[in-house]
Coordinates of C-alpha atoms in Angstrom, one line a residue:
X92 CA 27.6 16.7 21.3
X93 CA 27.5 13.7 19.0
X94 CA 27.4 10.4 19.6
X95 CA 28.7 7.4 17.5
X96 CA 26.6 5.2 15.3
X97 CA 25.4 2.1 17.0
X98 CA 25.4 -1.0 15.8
X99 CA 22.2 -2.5 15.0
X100 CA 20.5 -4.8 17.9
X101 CA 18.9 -7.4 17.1
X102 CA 15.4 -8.6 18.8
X103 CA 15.4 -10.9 21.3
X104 CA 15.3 -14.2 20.7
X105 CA 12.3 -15.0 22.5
X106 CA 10.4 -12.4 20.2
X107 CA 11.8 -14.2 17.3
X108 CA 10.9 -17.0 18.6
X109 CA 7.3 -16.1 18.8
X110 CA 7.4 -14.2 15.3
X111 CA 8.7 -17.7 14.3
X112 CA 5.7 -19.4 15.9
X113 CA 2.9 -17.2 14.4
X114 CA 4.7 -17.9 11.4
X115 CA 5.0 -21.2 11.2
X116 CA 0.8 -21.7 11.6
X117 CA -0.2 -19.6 9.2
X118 CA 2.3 -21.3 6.5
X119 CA 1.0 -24.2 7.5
X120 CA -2.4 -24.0 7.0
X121 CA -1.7 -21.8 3.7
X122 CA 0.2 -24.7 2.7
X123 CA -2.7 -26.7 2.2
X124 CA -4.8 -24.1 0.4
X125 CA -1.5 -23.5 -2.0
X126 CA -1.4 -27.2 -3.2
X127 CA -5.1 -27.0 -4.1
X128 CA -4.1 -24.9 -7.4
X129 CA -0.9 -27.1 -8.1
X130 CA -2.3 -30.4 -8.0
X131 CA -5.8 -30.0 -9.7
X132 CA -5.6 -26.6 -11.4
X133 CA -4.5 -27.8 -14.3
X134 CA -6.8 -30.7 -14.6
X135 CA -9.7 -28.7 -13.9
X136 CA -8.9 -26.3 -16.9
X137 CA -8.3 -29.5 -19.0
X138 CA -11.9 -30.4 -18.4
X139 CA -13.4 -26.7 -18.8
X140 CA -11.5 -25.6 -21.7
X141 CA -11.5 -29.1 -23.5
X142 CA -7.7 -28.7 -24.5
X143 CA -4.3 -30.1 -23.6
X144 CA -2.5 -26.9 -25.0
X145 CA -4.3 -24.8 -22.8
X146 CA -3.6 -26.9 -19.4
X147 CA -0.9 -24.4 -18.3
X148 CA -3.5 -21.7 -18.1
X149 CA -4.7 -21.9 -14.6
X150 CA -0.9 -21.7 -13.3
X151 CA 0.2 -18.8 -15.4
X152 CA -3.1 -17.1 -14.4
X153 CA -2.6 -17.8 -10.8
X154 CA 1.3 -17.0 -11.1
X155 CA 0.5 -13.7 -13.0
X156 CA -2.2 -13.1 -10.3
X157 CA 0.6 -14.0 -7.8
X158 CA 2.6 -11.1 -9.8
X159 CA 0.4 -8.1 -8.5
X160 CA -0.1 -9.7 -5.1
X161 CA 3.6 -9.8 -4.3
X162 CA 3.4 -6.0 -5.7
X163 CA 0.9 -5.0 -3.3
X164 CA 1.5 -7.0 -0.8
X165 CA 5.3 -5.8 -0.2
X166 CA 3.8 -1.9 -0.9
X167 CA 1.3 -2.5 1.8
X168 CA 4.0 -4.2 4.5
X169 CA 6.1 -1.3 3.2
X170 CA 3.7 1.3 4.6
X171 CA 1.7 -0.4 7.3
X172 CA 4.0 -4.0 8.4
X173 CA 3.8 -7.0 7.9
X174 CA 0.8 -8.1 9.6
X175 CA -1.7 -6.3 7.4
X176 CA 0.1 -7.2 4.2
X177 CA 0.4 -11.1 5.0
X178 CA -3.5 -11.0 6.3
X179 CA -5.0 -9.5 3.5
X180 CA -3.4 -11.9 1.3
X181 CA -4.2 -15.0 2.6
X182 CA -8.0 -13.1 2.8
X183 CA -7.5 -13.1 -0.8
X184 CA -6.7 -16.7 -2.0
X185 CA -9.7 -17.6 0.4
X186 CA -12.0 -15.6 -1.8
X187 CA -9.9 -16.8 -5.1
X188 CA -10.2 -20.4 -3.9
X189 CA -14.7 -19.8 -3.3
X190 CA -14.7 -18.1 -6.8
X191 CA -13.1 -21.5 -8.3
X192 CA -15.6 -23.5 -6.8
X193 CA -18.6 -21.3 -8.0
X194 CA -17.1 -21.2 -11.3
X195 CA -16.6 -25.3 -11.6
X196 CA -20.2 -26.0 -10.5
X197 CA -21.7 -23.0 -13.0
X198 CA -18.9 -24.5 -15.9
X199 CA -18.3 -20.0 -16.1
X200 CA -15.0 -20.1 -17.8
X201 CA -14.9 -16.3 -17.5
X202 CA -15.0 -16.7 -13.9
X203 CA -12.7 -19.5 -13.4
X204 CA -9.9 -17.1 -15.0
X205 CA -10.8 -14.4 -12.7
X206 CA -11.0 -16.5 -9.5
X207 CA -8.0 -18.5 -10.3
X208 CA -5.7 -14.9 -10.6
X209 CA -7.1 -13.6 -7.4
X210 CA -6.4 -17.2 -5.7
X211 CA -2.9 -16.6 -7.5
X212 CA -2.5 -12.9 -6.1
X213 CA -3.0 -14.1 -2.3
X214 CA -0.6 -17.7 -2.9
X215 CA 1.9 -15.6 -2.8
X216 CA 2.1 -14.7 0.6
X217 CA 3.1 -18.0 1.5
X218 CA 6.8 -17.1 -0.1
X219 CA 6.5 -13.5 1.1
X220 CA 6.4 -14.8 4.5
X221 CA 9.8 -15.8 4.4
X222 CA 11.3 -12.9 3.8
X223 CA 9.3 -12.0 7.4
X224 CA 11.1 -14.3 9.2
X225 CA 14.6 -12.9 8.4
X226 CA 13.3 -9.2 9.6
X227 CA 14.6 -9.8 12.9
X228 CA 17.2 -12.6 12.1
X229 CA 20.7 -12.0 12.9
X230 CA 22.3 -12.0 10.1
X231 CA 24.7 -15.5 10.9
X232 CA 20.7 -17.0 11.1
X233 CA 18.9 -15.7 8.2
X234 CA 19.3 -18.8 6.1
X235 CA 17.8 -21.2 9.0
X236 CA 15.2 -18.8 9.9
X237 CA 13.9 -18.5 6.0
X238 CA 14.4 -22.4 6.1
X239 CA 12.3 -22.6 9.2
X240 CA 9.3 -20.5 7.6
X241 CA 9.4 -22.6 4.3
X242 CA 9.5 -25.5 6.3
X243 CA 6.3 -25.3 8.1
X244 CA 4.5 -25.1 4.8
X245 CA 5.5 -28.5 4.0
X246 CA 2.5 -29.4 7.0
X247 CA 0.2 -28.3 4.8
X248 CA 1.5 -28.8 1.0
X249 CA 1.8 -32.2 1.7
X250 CA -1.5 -32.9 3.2
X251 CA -2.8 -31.3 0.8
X252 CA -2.5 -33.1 -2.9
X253 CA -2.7 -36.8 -0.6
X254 CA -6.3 -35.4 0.2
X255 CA -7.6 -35.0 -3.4
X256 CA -9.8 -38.1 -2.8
X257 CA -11.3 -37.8 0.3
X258 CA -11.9 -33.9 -0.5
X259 CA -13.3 -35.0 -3.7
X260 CA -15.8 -37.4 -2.5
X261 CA -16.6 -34.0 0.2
X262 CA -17.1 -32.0 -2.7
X263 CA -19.2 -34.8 -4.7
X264 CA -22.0 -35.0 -2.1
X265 CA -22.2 -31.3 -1.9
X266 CA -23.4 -31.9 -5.7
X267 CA -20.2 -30.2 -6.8
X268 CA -17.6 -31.1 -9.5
X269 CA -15.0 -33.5 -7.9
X270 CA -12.1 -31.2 -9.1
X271 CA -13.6 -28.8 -6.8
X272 CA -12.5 -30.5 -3.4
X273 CA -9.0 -29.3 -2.8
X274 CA -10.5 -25.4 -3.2
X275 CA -12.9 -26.5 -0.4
X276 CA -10.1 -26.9 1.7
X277 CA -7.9 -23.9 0.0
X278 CA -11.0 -21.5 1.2
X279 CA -10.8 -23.1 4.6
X280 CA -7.2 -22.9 5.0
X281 CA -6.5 -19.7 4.0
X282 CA -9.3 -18.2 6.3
X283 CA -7.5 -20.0 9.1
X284 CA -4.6 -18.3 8.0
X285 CA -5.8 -14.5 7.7
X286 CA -7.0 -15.1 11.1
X287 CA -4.0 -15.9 12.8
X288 CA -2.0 -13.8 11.1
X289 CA -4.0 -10.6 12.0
X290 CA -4.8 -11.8 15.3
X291 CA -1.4 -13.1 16.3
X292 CA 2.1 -11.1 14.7
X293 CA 2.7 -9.0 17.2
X294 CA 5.1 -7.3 17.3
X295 CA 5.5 -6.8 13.4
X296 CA 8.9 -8.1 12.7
X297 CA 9.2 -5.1 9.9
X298 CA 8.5 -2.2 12.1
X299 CA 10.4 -3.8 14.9
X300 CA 13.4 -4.4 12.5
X301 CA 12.7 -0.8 11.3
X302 CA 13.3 0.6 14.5
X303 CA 16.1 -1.0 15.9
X304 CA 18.3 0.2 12.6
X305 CA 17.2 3.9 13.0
X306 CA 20.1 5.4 14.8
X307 CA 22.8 2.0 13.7
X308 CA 23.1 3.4 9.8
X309 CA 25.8 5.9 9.5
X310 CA 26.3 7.7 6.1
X311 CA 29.3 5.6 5.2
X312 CA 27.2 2.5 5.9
X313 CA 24.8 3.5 3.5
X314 CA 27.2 4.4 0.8
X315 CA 28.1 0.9 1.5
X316 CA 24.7 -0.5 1.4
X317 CA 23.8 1.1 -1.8
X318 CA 26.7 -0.6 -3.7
X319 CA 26.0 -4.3 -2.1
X320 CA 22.2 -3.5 -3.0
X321 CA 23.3 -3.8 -6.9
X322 CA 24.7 -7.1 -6.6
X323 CA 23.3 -8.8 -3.7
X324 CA 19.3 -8.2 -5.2
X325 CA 20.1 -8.9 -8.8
X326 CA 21.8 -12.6 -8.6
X327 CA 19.2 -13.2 -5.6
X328 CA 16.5 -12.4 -7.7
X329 CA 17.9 -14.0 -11.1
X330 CA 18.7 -17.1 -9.1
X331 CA 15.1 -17.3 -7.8
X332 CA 13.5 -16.3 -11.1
X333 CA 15.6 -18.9 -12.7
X334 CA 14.4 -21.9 -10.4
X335 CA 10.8 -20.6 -10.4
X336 CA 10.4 -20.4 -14.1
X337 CA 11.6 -24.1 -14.0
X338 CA 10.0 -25.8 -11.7
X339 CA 6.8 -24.2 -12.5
X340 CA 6.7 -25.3 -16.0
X341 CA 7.7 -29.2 -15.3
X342 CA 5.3 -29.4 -12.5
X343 CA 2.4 -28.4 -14.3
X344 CA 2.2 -30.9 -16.6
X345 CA 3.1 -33.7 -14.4
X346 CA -0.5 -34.2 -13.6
X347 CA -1.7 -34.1 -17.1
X348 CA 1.3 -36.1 -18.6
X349 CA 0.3 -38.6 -15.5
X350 CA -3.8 -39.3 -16.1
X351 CA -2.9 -38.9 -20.0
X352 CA -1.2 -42.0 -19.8
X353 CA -4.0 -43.9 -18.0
X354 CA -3.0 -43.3 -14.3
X355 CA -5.3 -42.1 -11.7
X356 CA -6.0 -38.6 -10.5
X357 CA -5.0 -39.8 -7.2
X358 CA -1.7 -41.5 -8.3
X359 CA -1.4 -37.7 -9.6
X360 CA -1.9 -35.7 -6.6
X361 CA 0.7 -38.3 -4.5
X362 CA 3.4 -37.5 -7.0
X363 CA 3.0 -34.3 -6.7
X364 CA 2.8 -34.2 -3.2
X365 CA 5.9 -35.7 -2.7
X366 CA 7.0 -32.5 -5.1
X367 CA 5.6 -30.1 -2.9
X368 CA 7.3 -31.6 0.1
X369 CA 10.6 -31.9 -1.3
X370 CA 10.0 -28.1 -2.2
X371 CA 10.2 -27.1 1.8
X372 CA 11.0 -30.2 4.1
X373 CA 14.9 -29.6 3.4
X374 CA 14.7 -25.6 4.2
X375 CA 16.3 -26.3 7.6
X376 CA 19.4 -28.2 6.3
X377 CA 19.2 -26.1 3.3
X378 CA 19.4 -22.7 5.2
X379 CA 21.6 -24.6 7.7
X380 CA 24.3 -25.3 4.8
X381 CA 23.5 -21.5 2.9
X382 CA 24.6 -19.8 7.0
X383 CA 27.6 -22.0 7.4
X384 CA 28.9 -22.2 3.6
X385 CA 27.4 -18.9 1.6
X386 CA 24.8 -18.6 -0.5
X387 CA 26.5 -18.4 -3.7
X388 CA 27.9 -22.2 -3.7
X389 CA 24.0 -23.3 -2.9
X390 CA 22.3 -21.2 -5.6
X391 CA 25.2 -22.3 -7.8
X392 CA 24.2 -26.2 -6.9
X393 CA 20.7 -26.1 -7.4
X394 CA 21.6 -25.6 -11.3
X395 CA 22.7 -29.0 -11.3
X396 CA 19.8 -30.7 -9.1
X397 CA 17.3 -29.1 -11.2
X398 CA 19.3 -30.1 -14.6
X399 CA 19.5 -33.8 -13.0
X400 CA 15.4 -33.6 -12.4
X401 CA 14.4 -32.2 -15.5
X402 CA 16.6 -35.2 -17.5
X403 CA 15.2 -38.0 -15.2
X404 CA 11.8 -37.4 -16.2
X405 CA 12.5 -36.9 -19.9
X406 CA 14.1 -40.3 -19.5
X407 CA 11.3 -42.1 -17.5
X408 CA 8.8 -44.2 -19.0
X409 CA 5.4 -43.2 -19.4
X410 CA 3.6 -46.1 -17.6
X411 CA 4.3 -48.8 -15.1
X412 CA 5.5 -49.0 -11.4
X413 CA 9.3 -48.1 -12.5
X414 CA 8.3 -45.0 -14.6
X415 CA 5.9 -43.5 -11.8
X416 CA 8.9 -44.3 -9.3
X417 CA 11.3 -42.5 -11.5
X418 CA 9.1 -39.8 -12.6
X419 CA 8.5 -39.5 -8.6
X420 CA 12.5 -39.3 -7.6
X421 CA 12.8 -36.4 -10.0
X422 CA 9.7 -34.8 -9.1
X423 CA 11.5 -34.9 -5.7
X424 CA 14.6 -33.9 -6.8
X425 CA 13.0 -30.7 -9.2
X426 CA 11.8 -29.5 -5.5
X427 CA 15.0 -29.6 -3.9
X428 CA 16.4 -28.0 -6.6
X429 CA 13.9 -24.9 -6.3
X430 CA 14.6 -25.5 -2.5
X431 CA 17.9 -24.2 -2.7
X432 CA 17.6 -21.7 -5.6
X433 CA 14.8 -19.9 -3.4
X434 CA 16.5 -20.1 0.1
X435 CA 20.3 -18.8 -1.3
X436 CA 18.8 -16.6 -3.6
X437 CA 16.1 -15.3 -0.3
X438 CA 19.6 -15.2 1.7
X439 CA 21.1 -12.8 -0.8
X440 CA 17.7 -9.9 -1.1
X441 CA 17.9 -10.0 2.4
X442 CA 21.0 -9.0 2.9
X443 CA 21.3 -6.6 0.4
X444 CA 18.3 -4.9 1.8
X445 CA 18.2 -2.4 4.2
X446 CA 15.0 -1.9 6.9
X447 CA 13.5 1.5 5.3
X448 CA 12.8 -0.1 1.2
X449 CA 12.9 -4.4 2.2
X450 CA 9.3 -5.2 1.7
X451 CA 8.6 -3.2 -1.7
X452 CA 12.1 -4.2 -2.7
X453 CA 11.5 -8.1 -1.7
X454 CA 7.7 -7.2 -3.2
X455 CA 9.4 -6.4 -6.7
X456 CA 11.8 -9.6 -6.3
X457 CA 8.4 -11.5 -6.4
X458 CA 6.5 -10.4 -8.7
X459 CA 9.8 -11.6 -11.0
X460 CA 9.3 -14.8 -9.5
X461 CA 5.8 -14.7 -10.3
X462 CA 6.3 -13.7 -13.9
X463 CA 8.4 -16.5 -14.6
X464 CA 5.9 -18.7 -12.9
X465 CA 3.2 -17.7 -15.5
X466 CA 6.2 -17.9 -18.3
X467 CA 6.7 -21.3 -17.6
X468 CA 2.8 -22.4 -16.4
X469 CA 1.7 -20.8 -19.9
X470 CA 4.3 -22.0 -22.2
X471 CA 4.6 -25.6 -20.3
X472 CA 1.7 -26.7 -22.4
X473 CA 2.1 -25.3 -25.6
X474 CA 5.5 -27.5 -25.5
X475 CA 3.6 -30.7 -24.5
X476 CA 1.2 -30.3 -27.5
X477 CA 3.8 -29.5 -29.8
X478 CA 6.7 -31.9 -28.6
X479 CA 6.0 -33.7 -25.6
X480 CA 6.7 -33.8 -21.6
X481 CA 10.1 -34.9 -22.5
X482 CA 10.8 -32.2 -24.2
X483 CA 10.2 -30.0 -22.0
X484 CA 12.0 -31.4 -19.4
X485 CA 14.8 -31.6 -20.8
X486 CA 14.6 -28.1 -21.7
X487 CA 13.7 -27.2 -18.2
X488 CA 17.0 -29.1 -17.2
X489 CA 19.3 -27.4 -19.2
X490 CA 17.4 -23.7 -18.8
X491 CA 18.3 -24.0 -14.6
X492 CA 22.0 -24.4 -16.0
X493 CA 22.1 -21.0 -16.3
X494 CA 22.3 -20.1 -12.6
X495 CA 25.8 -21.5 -12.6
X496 CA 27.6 -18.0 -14.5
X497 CA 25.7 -15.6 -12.3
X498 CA 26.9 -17.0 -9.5
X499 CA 30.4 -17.4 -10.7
X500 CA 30.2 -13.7 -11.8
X501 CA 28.7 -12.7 -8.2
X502 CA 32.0 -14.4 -6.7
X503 CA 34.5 -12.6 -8.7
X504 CA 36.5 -9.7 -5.9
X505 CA 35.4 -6.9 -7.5
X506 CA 38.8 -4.3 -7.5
X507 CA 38.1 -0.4 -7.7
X508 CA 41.0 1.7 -9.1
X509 CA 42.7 3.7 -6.4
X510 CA 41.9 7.5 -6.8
X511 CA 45.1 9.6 -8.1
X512 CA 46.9 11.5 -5.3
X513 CA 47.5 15.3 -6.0
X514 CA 51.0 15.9 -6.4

């Protein structure tokens, strides 16, 4: 006797609700350890390494770093869940973010290098955690539930770079470098977040997921499957690549363009705080807009946003209240534009991902995004040195324009030949 192929049930919402929860408090807290390297790590490479050119280094060592922890992080989730994957990162940017400190106060460039790419291999779980968030989505709900996870790390990112001060005088009566403070909270934050994350994701949203699709995939569904796989990962993944390898590389050298021309470190980190929100405060509207219109018109979009950012702060001037106001708005606007790439192009993997291979799938996705992360952190200021911060964003800009083709190409109806009848 044989019975038909269900299909798959979702979880309940309150145990969504609860994944969403856990979720939500852990990004937040790893929020604030995240903006720690973003605001400062360049700055405090700048004053280690004595060179402008070589700036960019602590993001594409962090990014790179990031690389190999989305790698075995998603193996790891693959195997054992979620939970332990997600906890063991965040363990790891804790210990990253005390190796940076010991390294400032010892001035051990050596060290520095190797803290600041384990602090990069455990960042990345705040952007893998999205993808945990849509295990149990329905599928009408993954955008708002990926926006709702990116959100809560706006809590966090925010605080964060406005707290460079205060953490700064912290770290300046503990007779440590003032560059330091922001790791003191990263350590903190990111031990907060192991904790609730080990303690608290129950169920794991992967094994749960897992489960309920056992007996729902029939052979023709996977046959099915396999060819949306092709598309669906590939233009997710290009679109997110795209927008990280962007974003990462303008960012970086706001700071340093910023203090360069005589404004303060503070001034610095509230600029690019306002970044970091604008990356994950519109995720709900953002996801809202990517369930109710399709992903492809969003990821399509942010190619313009980010184009519109990267020429607004080619064009703004260097000094005064009207170029820090302009270089601000497209600060803002460069993290809406990443906003959208990352939450269309996270709609897309997950859909094209079935239960049994999402996490090392979504893993590998990641460690793209971290790659171009390091592309753009590394390169970023080789093109300051050489040509200036305008020219790179204006590079940046038209780079992001290249999201617009994939997506049309994604779009297109693809028609099969019909197979020949025998005669």
């Amino acid at each position: 006797m044989t019975t038909a192929a269900r299909a798959p049930q979702f979880a309940g919402p309150e145990v969504q609700r609860r994944i969403l929860t856990v979720l939500v408090a852990s990004q937040a807290l790893g929020g604030a350890g995240m903006a720690a390297g973003i605001t400062v790590g360049a700055l405090l490479a700048q004053d280690l390494l004595g060179s402008t050119g070589l700036a960019g280094l602590p993001v594409a060592l962090f990014t790179a770093g990031g690389a190999l922890g989305a790698l075995l992080i998603g193996r790891i989730s693959e195997r054992w869940g979620r939970r332990p994957g997600l906890a063991l990162g965040h363990a790891a940017a804790a210990l990253g973010s005390v190796g940076v400190i010991v390294a400032a106060w010892s001035r051990t460039v050596p060290l520095l290098l190797v803290a600041l790419f384990v602090y990069g291999a455990g960042t990345v779980t705040g952007l893998l955690a999205r993808y945990a968030g849509t295990d149990l989505a329905p599928p009408e709900k993954r955008g708002r539930a990926t926006g709702t996870v990116l959100l809560a790390t706006t809590f966090g990112a925010v605080a964060g770079p406005a707290l460079v001060g205060p953490t700064g005088t912290l770290a300046g009566s503990l007779g440590l470098p003032r560059l330091t403070g922001p790791f003191l909270l990263a350590a903190v934050a990111y031990t907060a977040a192991a904790l609730v994350v080990a303690l608290c994701l129950r169920p794991d949203p992967l094994l749960l997921a897992r489960r309920q699709h056992q007996d729902a995939a029939g052979q023709k569904a996977g046959e099915q499957r396999v060819r949306r796989i092709g598309t669906g990962v590939v233009t997710g993944a290009a679109v997110m690549i795209s927008g990280q390898l962007v974003m990462i590389a303008i960012m970086t050298m706001t700071p340093v363009h910023l203090t360069h021309h005589g404004h303060s470190t503070q001034m610095a980190g509230v600029v690019i705080g306002l970044h970091v929100g604008a990356m994950f405060l519109p995720s709900p509207l953002t996801g809202l807009v990517v369930d109710r219109v399709g992903s492809l018109p969003v990821a399509a979009s942010s190619g313009g946003v980010l184009l519109t950012a990267g020429l607004l702060a080619a064009l703004a001037p260097p000094t005064g209240a009207v170029g820090t106001a302009l270089l601000g708005t497209a600060l803002v606007l460069l993290g809406v534009g990443w906003n959208m790439a990352l939450v269309s192009g996270t709609a897309m993997v997950a859909e094209a991902t079935p239960a049994e291979t999402r996490a090392s799938t979504q893993g590998l996705v990641d460690v793209g995004m971290s790659l171009a992360g390091a592309t753009g952190g590394m390169v970023s200021g080789l093109v300051v040195a050489g040509g200036g911060y305008s020219l790179l964003a204006v590079c940046g800009g038209v780079l992001a324009l290249a999201v617009i083709p994939l997506t049309v190409r994604a779009a297109r109806p693809r028609h099969t030949a019909p197979r020949p009848t025998a005669s």
